[in-house]
mmCIF file of C-alpha atoms in Angstrom:
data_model
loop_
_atom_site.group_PDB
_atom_site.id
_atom_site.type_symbol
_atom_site.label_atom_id
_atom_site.label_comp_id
_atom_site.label_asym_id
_atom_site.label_seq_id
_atom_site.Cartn_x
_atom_site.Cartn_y
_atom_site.Cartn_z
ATOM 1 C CA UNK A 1 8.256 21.570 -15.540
ATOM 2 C CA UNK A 2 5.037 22.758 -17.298
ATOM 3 C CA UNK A 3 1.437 21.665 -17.248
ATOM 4 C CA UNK A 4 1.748 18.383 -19.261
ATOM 5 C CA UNK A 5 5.076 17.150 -17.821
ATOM 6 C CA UNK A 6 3.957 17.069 -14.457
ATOM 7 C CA UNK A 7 0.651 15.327 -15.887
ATOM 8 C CA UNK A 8 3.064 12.576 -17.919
ATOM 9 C CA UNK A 9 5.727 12.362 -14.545
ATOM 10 C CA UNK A 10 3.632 13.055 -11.379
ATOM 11 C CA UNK A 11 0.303 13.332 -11.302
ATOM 12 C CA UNK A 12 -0.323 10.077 -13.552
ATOM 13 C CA UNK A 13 1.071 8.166 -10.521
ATOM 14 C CA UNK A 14 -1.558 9.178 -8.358
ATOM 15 C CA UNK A 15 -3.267 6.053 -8.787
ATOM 16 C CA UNK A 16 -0.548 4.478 -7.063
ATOM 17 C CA UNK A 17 -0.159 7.054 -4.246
ATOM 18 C CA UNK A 18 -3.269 6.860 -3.963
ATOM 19 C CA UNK A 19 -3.233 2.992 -2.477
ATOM 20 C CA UNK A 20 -0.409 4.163 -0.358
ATOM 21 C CA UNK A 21 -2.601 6.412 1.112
ATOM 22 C CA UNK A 22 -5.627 4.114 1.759
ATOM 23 C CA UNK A 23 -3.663 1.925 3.265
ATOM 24 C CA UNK A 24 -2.056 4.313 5.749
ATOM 25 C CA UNK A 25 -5.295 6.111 6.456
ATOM 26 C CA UNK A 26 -7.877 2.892 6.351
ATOM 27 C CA UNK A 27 -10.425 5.866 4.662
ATOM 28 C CA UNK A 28 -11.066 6.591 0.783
ATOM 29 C CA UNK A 29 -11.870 9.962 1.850
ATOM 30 C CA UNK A 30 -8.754 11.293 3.340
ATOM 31 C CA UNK A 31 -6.530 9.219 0.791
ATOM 32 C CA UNK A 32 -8.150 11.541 -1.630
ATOM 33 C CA UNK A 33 -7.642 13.954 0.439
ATOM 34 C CA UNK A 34 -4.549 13.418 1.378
ATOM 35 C CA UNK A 35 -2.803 12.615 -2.281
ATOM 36 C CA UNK A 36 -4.954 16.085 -3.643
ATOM 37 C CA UNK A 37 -3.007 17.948 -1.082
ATOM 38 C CA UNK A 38 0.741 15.921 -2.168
ATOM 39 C CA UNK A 39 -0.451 16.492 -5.697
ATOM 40 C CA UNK A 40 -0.644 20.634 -4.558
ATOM 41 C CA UNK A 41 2.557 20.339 -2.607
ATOM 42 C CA UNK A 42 4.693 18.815 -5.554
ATOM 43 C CA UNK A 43 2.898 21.276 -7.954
ATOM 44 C CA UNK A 44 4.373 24.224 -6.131
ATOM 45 C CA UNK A 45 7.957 22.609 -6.173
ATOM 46 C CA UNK A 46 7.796 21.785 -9.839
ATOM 47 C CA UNK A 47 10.624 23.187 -10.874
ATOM 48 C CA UNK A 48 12.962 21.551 -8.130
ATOM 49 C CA UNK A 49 10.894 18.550 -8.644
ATOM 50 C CA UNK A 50 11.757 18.715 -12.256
ATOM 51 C CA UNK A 51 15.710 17.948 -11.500
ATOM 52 C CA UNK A 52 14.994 14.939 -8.997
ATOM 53 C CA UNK A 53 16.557 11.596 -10.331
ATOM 54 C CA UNK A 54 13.198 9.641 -8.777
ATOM 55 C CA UNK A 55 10.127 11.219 -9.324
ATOM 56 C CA UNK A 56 8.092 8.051 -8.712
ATOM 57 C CA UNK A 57 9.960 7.492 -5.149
ATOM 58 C CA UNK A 58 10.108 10.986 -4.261
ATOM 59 C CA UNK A 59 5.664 11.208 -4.924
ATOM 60 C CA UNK A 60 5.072 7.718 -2.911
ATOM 61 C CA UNK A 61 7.737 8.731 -0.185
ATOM 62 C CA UNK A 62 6.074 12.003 0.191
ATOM 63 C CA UNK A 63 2.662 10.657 0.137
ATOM 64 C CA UNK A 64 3.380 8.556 3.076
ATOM 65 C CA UNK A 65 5.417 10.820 5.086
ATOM 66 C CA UNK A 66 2.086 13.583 4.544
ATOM 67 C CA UNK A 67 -0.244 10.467 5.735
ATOM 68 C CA UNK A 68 1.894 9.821 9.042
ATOM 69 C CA UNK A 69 1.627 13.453 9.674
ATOM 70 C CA UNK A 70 -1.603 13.651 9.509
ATOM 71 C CA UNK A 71 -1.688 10.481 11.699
ATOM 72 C CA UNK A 72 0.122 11.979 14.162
ATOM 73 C CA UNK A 73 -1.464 15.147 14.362
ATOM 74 C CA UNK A 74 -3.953 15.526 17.131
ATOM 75 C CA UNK A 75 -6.350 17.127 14.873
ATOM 76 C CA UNK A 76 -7.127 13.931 12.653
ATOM 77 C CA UNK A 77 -8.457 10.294 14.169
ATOM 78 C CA UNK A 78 -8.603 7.304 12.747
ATOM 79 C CA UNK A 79 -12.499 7.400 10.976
ATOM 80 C CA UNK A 80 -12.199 3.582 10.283
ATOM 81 C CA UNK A 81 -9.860 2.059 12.982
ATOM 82 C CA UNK A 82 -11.435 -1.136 13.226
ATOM 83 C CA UNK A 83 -12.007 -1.248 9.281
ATOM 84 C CA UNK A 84 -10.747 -3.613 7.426
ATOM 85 C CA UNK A 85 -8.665 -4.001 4.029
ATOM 86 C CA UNK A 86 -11.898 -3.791 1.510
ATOM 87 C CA UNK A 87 -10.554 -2.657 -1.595
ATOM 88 C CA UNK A 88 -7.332 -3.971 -2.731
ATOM 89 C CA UNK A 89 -6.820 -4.664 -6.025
ATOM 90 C CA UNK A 90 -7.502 -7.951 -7.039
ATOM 91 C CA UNK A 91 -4.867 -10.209 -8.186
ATOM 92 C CA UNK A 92 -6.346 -13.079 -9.370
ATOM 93 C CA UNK A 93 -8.495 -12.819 -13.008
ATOM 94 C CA UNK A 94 -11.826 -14.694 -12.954
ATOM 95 C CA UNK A 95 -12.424 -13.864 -9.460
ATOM 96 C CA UNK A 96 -16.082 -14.217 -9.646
ATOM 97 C CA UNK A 97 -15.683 -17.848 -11.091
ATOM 98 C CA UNK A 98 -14.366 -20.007 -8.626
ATOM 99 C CA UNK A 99 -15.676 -20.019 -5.019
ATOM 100 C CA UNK A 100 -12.568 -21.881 -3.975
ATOM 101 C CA UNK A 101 -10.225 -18.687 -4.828
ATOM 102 C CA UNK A 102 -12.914 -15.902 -3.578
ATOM 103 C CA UNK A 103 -12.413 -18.081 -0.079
ATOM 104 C CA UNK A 104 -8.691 -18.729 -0.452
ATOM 105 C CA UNK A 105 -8.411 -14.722 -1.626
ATOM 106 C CA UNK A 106 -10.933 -13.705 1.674
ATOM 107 C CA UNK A 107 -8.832 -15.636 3.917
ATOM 108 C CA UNK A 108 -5.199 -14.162 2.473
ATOM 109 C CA UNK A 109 -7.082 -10.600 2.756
ATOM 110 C CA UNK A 110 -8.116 -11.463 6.686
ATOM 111 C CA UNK A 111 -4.453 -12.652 7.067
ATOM 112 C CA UNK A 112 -3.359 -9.394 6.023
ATOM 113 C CA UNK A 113 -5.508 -7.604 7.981
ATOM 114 C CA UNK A 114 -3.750 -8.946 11.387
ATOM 115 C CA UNK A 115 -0.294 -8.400 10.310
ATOM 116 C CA UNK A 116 1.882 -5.897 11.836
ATOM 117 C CA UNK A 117 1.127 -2.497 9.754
ATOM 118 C CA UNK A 118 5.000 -2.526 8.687
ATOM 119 C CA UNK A 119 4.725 -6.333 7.626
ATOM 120 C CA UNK A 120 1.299 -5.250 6.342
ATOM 121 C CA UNK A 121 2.652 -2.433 4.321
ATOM 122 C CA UNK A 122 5.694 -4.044 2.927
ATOM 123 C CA UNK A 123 3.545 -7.195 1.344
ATOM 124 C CA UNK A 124 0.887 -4.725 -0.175
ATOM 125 C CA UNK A 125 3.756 -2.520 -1.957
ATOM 126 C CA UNK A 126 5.122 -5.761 -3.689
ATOM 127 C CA UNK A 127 2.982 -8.337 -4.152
ATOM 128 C CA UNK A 128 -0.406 -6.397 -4.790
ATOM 129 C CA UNK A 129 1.054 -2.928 -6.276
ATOM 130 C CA UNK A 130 4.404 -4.355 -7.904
ATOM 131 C CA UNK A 131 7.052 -1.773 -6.185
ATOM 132 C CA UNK A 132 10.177 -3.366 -6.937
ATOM 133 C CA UNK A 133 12.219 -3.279 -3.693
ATOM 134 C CA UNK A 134 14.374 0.041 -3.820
ATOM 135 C CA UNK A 135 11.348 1.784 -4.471
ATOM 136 C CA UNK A 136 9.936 -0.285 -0.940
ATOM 137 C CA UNK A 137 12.986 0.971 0.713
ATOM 138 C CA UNK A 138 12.093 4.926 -0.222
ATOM 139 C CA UNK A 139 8.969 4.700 0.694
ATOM 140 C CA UNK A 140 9.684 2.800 3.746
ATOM 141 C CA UNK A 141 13.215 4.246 4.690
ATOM 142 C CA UNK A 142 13.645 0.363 5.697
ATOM 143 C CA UNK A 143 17.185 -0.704 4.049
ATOM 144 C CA UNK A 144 16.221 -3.692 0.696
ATOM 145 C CA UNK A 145 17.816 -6.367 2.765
ATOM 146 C CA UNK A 146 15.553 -5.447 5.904
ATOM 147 C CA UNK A 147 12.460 -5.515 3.882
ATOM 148 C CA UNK A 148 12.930 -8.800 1.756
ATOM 149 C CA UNK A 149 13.411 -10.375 5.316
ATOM 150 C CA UNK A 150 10.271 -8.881 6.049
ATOM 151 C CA UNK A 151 8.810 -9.667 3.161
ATOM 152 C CA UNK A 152 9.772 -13.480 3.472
ATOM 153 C CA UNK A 153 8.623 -13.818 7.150
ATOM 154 C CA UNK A 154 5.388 -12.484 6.442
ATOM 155 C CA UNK A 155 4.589 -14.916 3.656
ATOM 156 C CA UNK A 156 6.017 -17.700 5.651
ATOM 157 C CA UNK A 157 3.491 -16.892 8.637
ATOM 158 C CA UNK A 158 0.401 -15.971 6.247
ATOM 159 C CA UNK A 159 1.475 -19.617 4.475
ATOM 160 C CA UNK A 160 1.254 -21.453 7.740
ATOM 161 C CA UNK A 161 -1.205 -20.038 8.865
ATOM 162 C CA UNK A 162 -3.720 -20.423 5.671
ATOM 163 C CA UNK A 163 -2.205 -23.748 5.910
ATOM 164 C CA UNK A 164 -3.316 -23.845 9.692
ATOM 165 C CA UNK A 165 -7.125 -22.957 8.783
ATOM 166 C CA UNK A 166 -7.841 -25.076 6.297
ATOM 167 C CA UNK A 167 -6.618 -28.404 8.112
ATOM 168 C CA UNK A 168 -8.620 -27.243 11.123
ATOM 169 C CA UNK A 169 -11.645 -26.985 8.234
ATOM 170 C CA UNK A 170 -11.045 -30.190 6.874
ATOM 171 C CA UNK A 171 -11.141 -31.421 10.775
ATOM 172 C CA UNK A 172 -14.453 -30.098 11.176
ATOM 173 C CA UNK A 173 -16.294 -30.740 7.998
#
């Protein structure tokens, strides 16, 4: 694989890796960090890398298997543990237009927030980055049944319970 092809194939989806690593890591910094140092990795295996059938799974698998390590190693803390979800993309157009969605989107983003980090994890990947669910399943070495399960349950609970805090608004107001 030369220069350009791993431009067009790998590094192209750093964008992508990138949220992975955010998300893992809770700091822009070490994402960075952290998908420079994949990116360096996968250059140095090019050639291998240039026979794998899933480039795409293979970079976001190996992005967050890197970002547990580094979780894991005694060497690197959490810099923002108590930080919360900030900068995910936004999903709704006209954000800035409608104070009833900014609220609606603050409260699905504080709902997040106090999900389980696999439950977390699983509902970012699809319904904010668009991972269809085999890609999910490589990056989450959860089986596709396991994680549309997952997926379900958590937008069941953050359903009922955005449901939950608005009739307790309505109560008050």
């Amino acid at each position: 694989m030369n220069d350009t092809e791993f431009q067009q194939k790998v590094v192209s989806l750093s964008k992508n890796a990138y949220l992975i690593a955010v998300r893992l890591l809770r700091s822009e910094e070490d994402a960075k960090d952290a998908v420079q140092e994949v990116m360096i990795k996968l250059w140095d295996k090019r050639k291998k890398l240039e026979k794998h059938p899933n480039i795409k799974g293979f970079l976001f698998l190996t992005t967050r298997n890197y970002c547990l390590d580094l979780i894991q190693t005694s060497k690197w803390k959490f810099k923002n543990a108590n930080e919360k979800i900030e900068n995910l993309p936004l999903i709704l157009s006209e954000q800035n237009e409608s104070n009833f969605i900014e609220e609606r989107y603050q409260k699905i983003k504080t709902e997040i927030d106090h999900l389980p980090e696999i439950q977390k994890q699983i509902i970012l990947l699809r319904d904010f980055d668009g991972f269809d669910f085999e890609e999910i399943a490589k990056i989450t070495n959860l089986k596709v049944e396991h994680i549309r399960v997952l997926l379900s349950r958590t937008r069941k609970k953050i359903r009922e319970q955005l449901t939950k805090t608005e009739n307790n608004e309505q109560k008050t107001s």
